[in-house]
mmCIF file of C-alpha atoms and ligand atoms in Angstrom:
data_model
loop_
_atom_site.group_PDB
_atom_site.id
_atom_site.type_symbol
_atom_site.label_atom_id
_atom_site.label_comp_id
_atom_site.label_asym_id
_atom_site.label_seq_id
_atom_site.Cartn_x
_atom_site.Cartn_y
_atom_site.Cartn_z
ATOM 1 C CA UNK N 1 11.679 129.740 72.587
ATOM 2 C CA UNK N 2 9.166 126.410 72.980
ATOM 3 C CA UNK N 3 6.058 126.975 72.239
ATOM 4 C CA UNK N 4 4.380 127.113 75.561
ATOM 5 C CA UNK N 5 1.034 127.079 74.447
ATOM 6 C CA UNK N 6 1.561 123.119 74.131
ATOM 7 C CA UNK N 7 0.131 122.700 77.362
ATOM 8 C CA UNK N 8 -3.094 123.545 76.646
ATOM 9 C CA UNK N 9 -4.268 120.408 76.943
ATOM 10 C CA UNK N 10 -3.006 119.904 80.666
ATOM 11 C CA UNK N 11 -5.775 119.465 83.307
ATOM 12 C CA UNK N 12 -6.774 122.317 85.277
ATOM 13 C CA UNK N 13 -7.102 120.627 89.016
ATOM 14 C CA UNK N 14 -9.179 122.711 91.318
ATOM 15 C CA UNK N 15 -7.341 123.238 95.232
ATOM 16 C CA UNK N 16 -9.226 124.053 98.308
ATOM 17 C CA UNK N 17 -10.110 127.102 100.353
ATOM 18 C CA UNK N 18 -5.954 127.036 101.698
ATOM 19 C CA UNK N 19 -5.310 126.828 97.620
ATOM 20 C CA UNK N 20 -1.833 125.398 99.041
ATOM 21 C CA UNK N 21 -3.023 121.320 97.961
ATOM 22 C CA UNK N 22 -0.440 120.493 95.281
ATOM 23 C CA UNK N 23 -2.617 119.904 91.946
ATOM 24 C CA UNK N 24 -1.689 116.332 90.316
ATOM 25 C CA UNK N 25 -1.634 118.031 86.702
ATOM 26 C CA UNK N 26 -1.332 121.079 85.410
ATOM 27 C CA UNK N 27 -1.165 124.678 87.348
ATOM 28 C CA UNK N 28 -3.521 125.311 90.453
ATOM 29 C CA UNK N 29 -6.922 127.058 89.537
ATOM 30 C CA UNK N 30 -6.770 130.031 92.809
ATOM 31 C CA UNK N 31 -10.919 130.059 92.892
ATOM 32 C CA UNK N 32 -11.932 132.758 94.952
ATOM 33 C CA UNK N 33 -15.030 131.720 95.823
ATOM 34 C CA UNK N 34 -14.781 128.731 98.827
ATOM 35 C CA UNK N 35 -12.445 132.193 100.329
ATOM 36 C CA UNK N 36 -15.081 134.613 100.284
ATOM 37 C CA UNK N 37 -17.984 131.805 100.834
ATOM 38 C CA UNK N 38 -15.559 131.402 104.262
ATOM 39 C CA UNK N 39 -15.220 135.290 104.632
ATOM 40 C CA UNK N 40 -19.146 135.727 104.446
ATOM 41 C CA UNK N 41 -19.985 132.978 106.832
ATOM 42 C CA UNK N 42 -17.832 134.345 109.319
ATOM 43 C CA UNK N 43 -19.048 137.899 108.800
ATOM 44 C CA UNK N 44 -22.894 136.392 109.113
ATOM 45 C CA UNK N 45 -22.250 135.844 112.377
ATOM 46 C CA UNK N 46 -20.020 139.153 112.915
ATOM 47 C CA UNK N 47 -23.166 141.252 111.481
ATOM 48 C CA UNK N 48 -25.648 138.920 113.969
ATOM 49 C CA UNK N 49 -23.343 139.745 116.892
ATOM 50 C CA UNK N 50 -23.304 143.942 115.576
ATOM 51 C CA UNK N 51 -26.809 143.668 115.855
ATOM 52 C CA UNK N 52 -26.822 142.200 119.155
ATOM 53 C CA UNK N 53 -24.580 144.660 120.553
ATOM 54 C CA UNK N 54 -25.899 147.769 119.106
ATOM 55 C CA UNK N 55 -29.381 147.188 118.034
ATOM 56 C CA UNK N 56 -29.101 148.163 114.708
ATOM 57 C CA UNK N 57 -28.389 146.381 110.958
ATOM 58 C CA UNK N 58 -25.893 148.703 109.432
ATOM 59 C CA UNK N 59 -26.898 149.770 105.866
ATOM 60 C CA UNK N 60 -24.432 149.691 102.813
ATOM 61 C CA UNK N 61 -25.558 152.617 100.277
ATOM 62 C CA UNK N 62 -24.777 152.144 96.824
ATOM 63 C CA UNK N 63 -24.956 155.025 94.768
ATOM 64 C CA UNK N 64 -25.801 154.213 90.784
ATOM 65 C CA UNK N 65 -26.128 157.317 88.628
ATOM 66 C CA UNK N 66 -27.377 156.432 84.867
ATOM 67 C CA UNK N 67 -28.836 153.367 84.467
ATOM 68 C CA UNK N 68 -25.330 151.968 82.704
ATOM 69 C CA UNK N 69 -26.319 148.346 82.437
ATOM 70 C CA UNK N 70 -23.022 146.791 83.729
ATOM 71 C CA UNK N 71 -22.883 148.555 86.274
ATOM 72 C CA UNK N 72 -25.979 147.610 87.590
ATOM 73 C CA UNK N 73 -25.442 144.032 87.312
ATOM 74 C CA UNK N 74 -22.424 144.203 89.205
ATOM 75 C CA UNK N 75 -24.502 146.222 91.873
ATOM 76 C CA UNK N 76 -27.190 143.513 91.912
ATOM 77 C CA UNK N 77 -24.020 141.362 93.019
ATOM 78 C CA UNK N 78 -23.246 143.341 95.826
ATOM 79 C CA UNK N 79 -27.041 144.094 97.231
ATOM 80 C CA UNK N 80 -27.265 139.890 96.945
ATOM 81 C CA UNK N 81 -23.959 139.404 99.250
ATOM 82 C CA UNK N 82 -25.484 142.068 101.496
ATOM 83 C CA UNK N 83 -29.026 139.921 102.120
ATOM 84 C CA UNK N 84 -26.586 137.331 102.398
ATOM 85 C CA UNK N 85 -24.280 138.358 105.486
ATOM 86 C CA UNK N 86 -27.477 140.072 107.097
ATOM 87 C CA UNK N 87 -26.939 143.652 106.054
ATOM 88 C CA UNK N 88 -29.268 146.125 104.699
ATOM 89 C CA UNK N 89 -28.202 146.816 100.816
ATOM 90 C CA UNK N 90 -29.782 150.462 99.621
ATOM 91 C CA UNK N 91 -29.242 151.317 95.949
ATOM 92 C CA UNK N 92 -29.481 154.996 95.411
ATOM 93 C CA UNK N 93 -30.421 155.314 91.910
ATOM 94 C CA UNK N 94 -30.062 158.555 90.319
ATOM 95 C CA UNK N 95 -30.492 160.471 86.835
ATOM 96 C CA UNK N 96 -27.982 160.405 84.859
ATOM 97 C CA UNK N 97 -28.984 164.379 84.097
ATOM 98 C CA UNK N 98 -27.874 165.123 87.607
ATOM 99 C CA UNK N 99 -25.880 168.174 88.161
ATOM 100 C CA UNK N 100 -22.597 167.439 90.327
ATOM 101 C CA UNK N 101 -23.844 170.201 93.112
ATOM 102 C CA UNK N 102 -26.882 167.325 93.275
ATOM 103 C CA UNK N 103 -25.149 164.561 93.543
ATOM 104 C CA UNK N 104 -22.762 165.896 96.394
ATOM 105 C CA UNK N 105 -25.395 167.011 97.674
ATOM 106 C CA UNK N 106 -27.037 163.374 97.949
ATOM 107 C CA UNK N 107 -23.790 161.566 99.247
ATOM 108 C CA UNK N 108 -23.696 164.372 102.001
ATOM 109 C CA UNK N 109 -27.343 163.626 103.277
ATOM 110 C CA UNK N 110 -26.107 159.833 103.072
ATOM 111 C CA UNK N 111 -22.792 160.697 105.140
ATOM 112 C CA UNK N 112 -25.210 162.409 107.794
ATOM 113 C CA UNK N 113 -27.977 159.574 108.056
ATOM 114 C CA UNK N 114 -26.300 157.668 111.012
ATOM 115 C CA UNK N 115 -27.730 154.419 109.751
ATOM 116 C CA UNK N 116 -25.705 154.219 106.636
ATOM 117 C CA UNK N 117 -22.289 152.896 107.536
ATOM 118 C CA UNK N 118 -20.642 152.241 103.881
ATOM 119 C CA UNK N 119 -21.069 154.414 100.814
ATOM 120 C CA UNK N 120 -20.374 153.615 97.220
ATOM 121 C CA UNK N 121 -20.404 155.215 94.239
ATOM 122 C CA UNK N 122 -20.487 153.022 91.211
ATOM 123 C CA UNK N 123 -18.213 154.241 88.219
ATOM 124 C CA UNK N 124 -18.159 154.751 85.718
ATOM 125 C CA UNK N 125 -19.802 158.302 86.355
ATOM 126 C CA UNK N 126 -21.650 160.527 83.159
ATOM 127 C CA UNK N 127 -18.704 162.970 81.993
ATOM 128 C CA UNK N 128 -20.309 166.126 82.871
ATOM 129 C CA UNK N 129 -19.790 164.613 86.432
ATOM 130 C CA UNK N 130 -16.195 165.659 87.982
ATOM 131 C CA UNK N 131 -14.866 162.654 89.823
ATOM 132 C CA UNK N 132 -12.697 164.255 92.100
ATOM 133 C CA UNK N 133 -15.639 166.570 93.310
ATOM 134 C CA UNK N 134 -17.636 163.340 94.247
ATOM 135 C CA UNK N 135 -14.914 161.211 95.633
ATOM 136 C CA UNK N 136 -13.765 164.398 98.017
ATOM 137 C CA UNK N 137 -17.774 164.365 98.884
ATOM 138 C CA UNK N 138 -17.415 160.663 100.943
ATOM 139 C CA UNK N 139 -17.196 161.091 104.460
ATOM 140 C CA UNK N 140 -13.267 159.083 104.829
ATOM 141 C CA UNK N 141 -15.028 157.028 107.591
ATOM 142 C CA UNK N 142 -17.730 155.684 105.405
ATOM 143 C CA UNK N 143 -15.658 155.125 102.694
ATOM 144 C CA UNK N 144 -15.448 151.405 102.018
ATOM 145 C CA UNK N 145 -14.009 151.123 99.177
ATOM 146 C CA UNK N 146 -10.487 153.429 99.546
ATOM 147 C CA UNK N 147 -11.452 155.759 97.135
ATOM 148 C CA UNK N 148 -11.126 159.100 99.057
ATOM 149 C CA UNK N 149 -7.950 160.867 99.403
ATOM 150 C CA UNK N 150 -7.590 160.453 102.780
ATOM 151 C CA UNK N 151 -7.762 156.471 102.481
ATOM 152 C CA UNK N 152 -5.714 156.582 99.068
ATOM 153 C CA UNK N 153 -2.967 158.738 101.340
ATOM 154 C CA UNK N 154 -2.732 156.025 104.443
ATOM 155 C CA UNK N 155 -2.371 152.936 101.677
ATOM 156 C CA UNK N 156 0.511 154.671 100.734
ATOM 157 C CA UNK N 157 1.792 155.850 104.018
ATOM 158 C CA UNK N 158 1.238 152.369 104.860
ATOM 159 C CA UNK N 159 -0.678 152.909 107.722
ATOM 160 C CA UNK N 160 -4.588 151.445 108.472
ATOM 161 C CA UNK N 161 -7.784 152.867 105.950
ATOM 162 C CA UNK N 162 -10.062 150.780 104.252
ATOM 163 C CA UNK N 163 -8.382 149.300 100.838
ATOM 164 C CA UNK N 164 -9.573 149.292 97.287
ATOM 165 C CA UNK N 165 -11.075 145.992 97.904
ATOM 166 C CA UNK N 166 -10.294 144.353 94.234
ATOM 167 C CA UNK N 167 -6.659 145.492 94.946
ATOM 168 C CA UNK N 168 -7.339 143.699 98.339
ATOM 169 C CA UNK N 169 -8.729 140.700 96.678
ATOM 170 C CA UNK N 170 -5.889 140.470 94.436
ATOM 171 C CA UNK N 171 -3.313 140.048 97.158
ATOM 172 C CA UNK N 172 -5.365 138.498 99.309
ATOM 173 C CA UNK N 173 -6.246 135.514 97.057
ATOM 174 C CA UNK N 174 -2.182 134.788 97.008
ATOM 175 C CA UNK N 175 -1.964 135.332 100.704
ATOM 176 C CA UNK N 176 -5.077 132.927 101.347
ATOM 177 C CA UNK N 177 -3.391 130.150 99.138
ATOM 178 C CA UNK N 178 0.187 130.080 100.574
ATOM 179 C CA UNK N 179 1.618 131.820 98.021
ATOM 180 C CA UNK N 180 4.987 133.502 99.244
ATOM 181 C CA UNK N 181 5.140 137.515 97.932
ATOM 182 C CA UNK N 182 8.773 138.909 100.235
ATOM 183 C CA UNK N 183 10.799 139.230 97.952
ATOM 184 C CA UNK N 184 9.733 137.997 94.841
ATOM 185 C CA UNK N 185 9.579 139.795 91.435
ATOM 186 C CA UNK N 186 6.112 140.791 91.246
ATOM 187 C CA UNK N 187 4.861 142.270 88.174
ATOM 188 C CA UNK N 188 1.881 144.896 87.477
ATOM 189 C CA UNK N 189 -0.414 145.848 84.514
ATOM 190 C CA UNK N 190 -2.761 148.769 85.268
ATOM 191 C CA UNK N 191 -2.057 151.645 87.291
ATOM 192 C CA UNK N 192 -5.372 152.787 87.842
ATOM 193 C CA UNK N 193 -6.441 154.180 91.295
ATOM 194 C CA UNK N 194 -8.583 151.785 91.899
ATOM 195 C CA UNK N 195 -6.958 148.388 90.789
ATOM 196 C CA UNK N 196 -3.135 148.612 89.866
ATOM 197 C CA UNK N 197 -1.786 151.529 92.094
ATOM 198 C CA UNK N 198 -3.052 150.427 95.269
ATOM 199 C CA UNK N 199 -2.308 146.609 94.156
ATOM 200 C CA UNK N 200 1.379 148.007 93.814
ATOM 201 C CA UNK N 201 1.372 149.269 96.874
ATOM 202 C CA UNK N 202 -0.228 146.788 98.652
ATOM 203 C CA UNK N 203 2.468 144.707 97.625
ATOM 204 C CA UNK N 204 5.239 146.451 98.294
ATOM 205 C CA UNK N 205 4.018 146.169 102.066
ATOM 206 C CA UNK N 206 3.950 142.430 101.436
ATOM 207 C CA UNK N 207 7.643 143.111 100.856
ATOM 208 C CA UNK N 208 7.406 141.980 97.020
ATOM 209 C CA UNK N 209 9.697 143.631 94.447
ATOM 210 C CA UNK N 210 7.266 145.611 92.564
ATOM 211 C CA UNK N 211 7.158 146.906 88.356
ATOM 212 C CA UNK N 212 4.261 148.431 87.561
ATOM 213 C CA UNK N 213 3.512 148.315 83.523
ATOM 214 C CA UNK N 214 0.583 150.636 81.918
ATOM 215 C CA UNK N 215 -0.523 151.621 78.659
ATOM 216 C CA UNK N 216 2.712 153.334 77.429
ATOM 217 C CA UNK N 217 5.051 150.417 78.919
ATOM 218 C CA UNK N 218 6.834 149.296 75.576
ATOM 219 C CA UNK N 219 7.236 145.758 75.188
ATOM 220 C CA UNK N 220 5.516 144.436 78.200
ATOM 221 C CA UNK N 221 6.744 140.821 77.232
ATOM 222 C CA UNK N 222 10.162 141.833 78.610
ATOM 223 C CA UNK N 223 8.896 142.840 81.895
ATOM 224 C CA UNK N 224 5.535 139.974 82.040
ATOM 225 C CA UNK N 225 8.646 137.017 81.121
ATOM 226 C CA UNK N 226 10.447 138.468 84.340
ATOM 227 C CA UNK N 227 7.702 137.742 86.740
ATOM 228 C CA UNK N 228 7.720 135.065 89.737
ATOM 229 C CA UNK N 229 4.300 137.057 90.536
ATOM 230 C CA UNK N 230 1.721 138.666 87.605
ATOM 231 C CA UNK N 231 -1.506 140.782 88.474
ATOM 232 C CA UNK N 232 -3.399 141.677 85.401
ATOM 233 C CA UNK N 233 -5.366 144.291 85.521
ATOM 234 C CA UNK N 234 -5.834 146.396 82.392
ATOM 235 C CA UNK N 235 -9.388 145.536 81.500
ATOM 236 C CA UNK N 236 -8.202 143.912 77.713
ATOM 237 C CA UNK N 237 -9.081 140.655 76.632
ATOM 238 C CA UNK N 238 -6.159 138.409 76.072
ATOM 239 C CA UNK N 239 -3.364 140.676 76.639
ATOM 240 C CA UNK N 240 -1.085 138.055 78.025
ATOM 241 C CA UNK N 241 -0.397 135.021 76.483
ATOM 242 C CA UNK N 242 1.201 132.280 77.693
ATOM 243 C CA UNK N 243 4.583 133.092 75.270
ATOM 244 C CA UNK N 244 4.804 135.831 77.610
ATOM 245 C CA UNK N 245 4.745 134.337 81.203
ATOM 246 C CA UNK N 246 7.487 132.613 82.560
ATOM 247 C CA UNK N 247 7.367 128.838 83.280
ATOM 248 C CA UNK N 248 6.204 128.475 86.730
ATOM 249 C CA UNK N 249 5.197 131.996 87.468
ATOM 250 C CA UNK N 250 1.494 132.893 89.740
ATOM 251 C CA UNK N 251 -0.706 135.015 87.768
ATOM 252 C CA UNK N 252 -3.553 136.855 89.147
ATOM 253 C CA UNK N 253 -6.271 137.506 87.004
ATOM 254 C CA UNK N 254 -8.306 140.713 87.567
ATOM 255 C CA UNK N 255 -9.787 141.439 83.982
ATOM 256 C CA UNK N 256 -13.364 141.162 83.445
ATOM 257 C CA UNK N 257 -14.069 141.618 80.249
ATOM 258 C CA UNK N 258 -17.684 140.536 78.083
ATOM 259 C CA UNK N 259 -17.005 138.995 75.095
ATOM 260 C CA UNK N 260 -18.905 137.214 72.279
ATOM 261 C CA UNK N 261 -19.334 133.129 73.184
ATOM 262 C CA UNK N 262 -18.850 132.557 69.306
ATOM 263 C CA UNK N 263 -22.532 130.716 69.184
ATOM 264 C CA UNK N 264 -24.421 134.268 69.792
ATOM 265 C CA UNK N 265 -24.047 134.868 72.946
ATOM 266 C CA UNK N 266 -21.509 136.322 75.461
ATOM 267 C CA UNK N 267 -19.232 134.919 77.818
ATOM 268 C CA UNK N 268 -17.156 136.621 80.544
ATOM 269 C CA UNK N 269 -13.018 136.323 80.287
ATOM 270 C CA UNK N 270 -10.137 137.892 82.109
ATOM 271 C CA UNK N 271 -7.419 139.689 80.736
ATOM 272 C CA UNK N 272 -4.797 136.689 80.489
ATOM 273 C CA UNK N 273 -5.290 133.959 78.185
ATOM 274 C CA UNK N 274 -6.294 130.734 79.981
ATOM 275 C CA UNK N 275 -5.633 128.764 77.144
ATOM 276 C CA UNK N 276 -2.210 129.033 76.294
ATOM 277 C CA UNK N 277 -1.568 130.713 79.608
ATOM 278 C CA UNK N 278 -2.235 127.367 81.371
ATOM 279 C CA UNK N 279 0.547 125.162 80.162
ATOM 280 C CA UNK N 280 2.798 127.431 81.428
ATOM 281 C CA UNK N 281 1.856 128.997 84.921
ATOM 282 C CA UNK N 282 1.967 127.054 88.204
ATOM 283 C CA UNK N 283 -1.512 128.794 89.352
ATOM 284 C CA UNK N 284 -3.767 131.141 88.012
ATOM 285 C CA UNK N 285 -6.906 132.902 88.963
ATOM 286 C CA UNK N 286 -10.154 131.668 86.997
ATOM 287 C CA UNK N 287 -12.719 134.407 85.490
ATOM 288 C CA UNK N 288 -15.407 134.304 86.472
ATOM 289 C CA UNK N 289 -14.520 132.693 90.009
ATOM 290 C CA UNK N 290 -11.505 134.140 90.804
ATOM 291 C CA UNK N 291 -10.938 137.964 91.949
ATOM 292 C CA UNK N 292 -14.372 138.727 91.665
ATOM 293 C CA UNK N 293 -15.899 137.077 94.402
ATOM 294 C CA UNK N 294 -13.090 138.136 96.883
ATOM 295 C CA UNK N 295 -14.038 141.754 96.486
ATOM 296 C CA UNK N 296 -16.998 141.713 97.775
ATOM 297 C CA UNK N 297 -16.432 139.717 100.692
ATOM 298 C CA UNK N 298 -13.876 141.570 101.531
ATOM 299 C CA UNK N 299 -15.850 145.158 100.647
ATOM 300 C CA UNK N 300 -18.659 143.955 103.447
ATOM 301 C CA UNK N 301 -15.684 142.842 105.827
ATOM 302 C CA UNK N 302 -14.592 146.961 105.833
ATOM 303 C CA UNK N 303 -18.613 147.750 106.374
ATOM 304 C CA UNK N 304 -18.414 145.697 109.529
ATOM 305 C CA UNK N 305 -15.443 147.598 110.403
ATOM 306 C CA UNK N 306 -16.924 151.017 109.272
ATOM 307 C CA UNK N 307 -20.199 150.276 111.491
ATOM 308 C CA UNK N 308 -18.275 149.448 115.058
ATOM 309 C CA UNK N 309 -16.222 152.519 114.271
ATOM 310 C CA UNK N 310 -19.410 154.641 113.795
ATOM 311 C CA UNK N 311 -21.006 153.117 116.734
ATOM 312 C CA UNK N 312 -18.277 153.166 118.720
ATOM 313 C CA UNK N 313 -17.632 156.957 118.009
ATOM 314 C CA UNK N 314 -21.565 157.803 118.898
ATOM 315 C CA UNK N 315 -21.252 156.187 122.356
HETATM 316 P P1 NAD X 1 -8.910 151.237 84.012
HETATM 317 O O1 NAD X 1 -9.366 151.295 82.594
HETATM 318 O O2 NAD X 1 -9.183 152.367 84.934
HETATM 319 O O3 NAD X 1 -7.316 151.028 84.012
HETATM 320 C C1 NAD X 1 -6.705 150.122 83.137
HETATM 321 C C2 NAD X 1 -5.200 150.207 83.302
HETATM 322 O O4 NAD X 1 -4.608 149.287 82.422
HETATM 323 C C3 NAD X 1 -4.618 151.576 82.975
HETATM 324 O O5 NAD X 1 -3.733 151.968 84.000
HETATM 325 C C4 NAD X 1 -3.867 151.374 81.667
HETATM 326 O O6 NAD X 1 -2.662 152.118 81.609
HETATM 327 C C5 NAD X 1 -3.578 149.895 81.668
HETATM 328 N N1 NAD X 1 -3.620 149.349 80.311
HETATM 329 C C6 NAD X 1 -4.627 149.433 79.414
HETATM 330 N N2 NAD X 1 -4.287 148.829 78.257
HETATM 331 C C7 NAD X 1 -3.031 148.362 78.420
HETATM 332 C C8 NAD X 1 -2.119 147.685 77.583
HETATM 333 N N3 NAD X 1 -2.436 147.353 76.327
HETATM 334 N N4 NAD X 1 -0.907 147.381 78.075
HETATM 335 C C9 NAD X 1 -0.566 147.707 79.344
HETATM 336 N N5 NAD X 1 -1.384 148.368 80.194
HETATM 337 C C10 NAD X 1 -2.606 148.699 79.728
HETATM 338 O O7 NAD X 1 -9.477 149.872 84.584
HETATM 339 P P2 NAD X 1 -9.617 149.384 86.122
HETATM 340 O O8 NAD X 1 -10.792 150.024 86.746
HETATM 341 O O9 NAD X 1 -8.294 149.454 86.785
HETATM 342 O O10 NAD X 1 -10.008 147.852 85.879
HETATM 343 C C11 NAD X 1 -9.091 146.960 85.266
HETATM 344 C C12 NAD X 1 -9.803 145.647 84.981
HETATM 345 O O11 NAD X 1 -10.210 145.071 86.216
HETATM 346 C C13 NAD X 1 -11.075 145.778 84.153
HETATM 347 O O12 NAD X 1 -11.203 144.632 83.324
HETATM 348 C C14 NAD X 1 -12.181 145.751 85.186
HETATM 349 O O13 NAD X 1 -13.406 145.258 84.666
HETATM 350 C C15 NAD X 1 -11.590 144.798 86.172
HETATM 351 N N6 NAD X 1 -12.160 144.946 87.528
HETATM 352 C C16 NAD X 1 -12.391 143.803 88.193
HETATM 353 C C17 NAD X 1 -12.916 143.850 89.455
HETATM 354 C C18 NAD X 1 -13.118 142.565 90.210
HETATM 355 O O14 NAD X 1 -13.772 142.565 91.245
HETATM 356 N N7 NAD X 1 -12.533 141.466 89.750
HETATM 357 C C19 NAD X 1 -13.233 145.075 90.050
HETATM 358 C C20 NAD X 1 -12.934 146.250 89.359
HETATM 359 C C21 NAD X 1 -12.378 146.171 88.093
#
């Protein structure tokens, strides 16, 4: 086989919000941000319009247990796109001693306040915690980000519930740059519940032909060479190199991953490795810039949807 990692000197030509403008070198960079920058202008005014209509800003709760520093930076993220679109952002910060009886306890006071219309619960949660207790605590109709059975049950079904929104970013960032998924050989890693299960299915319903690979796949470069279509998502640094892509293929890049910069510091990466990965693709998500800022457009984008439900049911 070439060594495809002889590209890595090719030019990595940025496209526009359509991603479908050919690049003149090397493989198209998929950036999510001009998408969601598009999604959150539009939902500005949707929010403005809410507010018109029902006299109320619609409050996304975010529930942090622990103060797990990660976690709270990505939070951070999502309170700042909240001030941004016009809605109110409440963190709900709690011990990380609570019992689980508490904590249901606190998500069921937040499913009865009438002016919280979204609800998530960041996770990682402390182990004495039982996730299924809390996710099954999330009234289904504020639940924004697909995590409750109910929503995890009509993905699959294929009928209308809010979406994991990183699965939904995934997808969507290959919809929203012309990128053809019927019938193509589409290729998973991760089969979490959050990321690569729904991402599967999501795909299916975009009619792709869908392997999903996880930790005990054996040799994934078999299955990674076969894909026209690759969504990473296993949360390890590097795990695909460009030996193991096809020439030509679309790789989506969910990974986030903190790394040291080599002078220090750290530096964020994805799972797939740009460098040699580069010479070889046709496009390719960036991280940071790619996934990330997709998700939470799209998460406030189910919030609007959650908050003319609500309102619409109290009538
Ligand atoms: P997870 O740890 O719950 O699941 C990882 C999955 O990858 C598992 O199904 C596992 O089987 C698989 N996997 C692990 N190592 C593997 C290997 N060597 N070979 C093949 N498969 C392997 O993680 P998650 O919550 O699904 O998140 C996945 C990644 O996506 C993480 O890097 C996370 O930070 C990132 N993430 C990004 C966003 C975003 O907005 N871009 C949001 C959530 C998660």
């Amino acid at each position: 086989m070439s060594d495809r990692s002889d590209g890595a000197t090719t030019t990595v030509a940025a496209v526009g919000v359509s991603g479908t403008e050919p690049a003149t070198s090397g493989p198209r960079l998929l950036a999510g941000s001009p998408i969601a920058a598009e999604i959150r202008a539009r939902l500005t005014e949707d929010f403005a319009a809410f507010k018109e209509r029902w006299g109320q800003t619609p409050t996304l709760a975010v529930v942090l247990v622990g103060a797990d520093a990660p976690s709270a930076v990505y939070l951070q993220q999502i309170l700042r796109t909240c001030q941004k679109v016009g809605v109110d952002g409440r963190l709900v910060e709690i011990g990380a001693e609570v019992t689980p009886e508490a904590l249901c306890t606190e998500i069921e006071s937040l499913n009865a306040d009438p002016s919280v219309a979204g609800i998530i619960v960041q996770m990682p949660l402390p182990s004495h915690i039982p996730l299924r207790t809390v996710i099954d605590s999330i009234d289904p109709a504020k639940d924004i980000d697909g995590i409750h059975p109910r929503n995890a049950g009509l993905l699959s079904l294929g009928y209308d519930g809010f979406l994991p929104a990183t699965a939904q970013a995934s997808v969507e960032i290959l919809k929203r740059s012309g990128i053809e998924i019927a019938g193509k050989r589409v290729v998973v890693i991760g089969r979490s519940n959050v990321v690569g299960k729904p991402a599967a299915l999501l795909l299916i319903r975009e009619h792709g032909t869908v392997t999903v690979l996880h930790s005990k796949t054996r040799d994934l470069g078999h299955h990674t060479r076969d894909a026209e279509i690759l969504i990473v998502a296993a949360g390890r640094p590097g795990l695909v190199t460009g030996e193991m892509l096809s020439p030509g293929a679309v790789v989506v890049d969910v990974g986030i991953n903190v790394v040291p910069d080599g002078a220090g510091g750290e530096k964020l990466v994805g799972d797939v490795d740009f460098e040699s990965a580069k010479g070889v693709v046709s496009a390719i998500t960036p991280v940071p810039g790619g996934v990330g800022p997709l998700t939470n457009a799209l998460l406030l984008s189910h919030l609007l949807r959650a908050a003319t439900d609500q309102a619409e049911a109290r009538r």
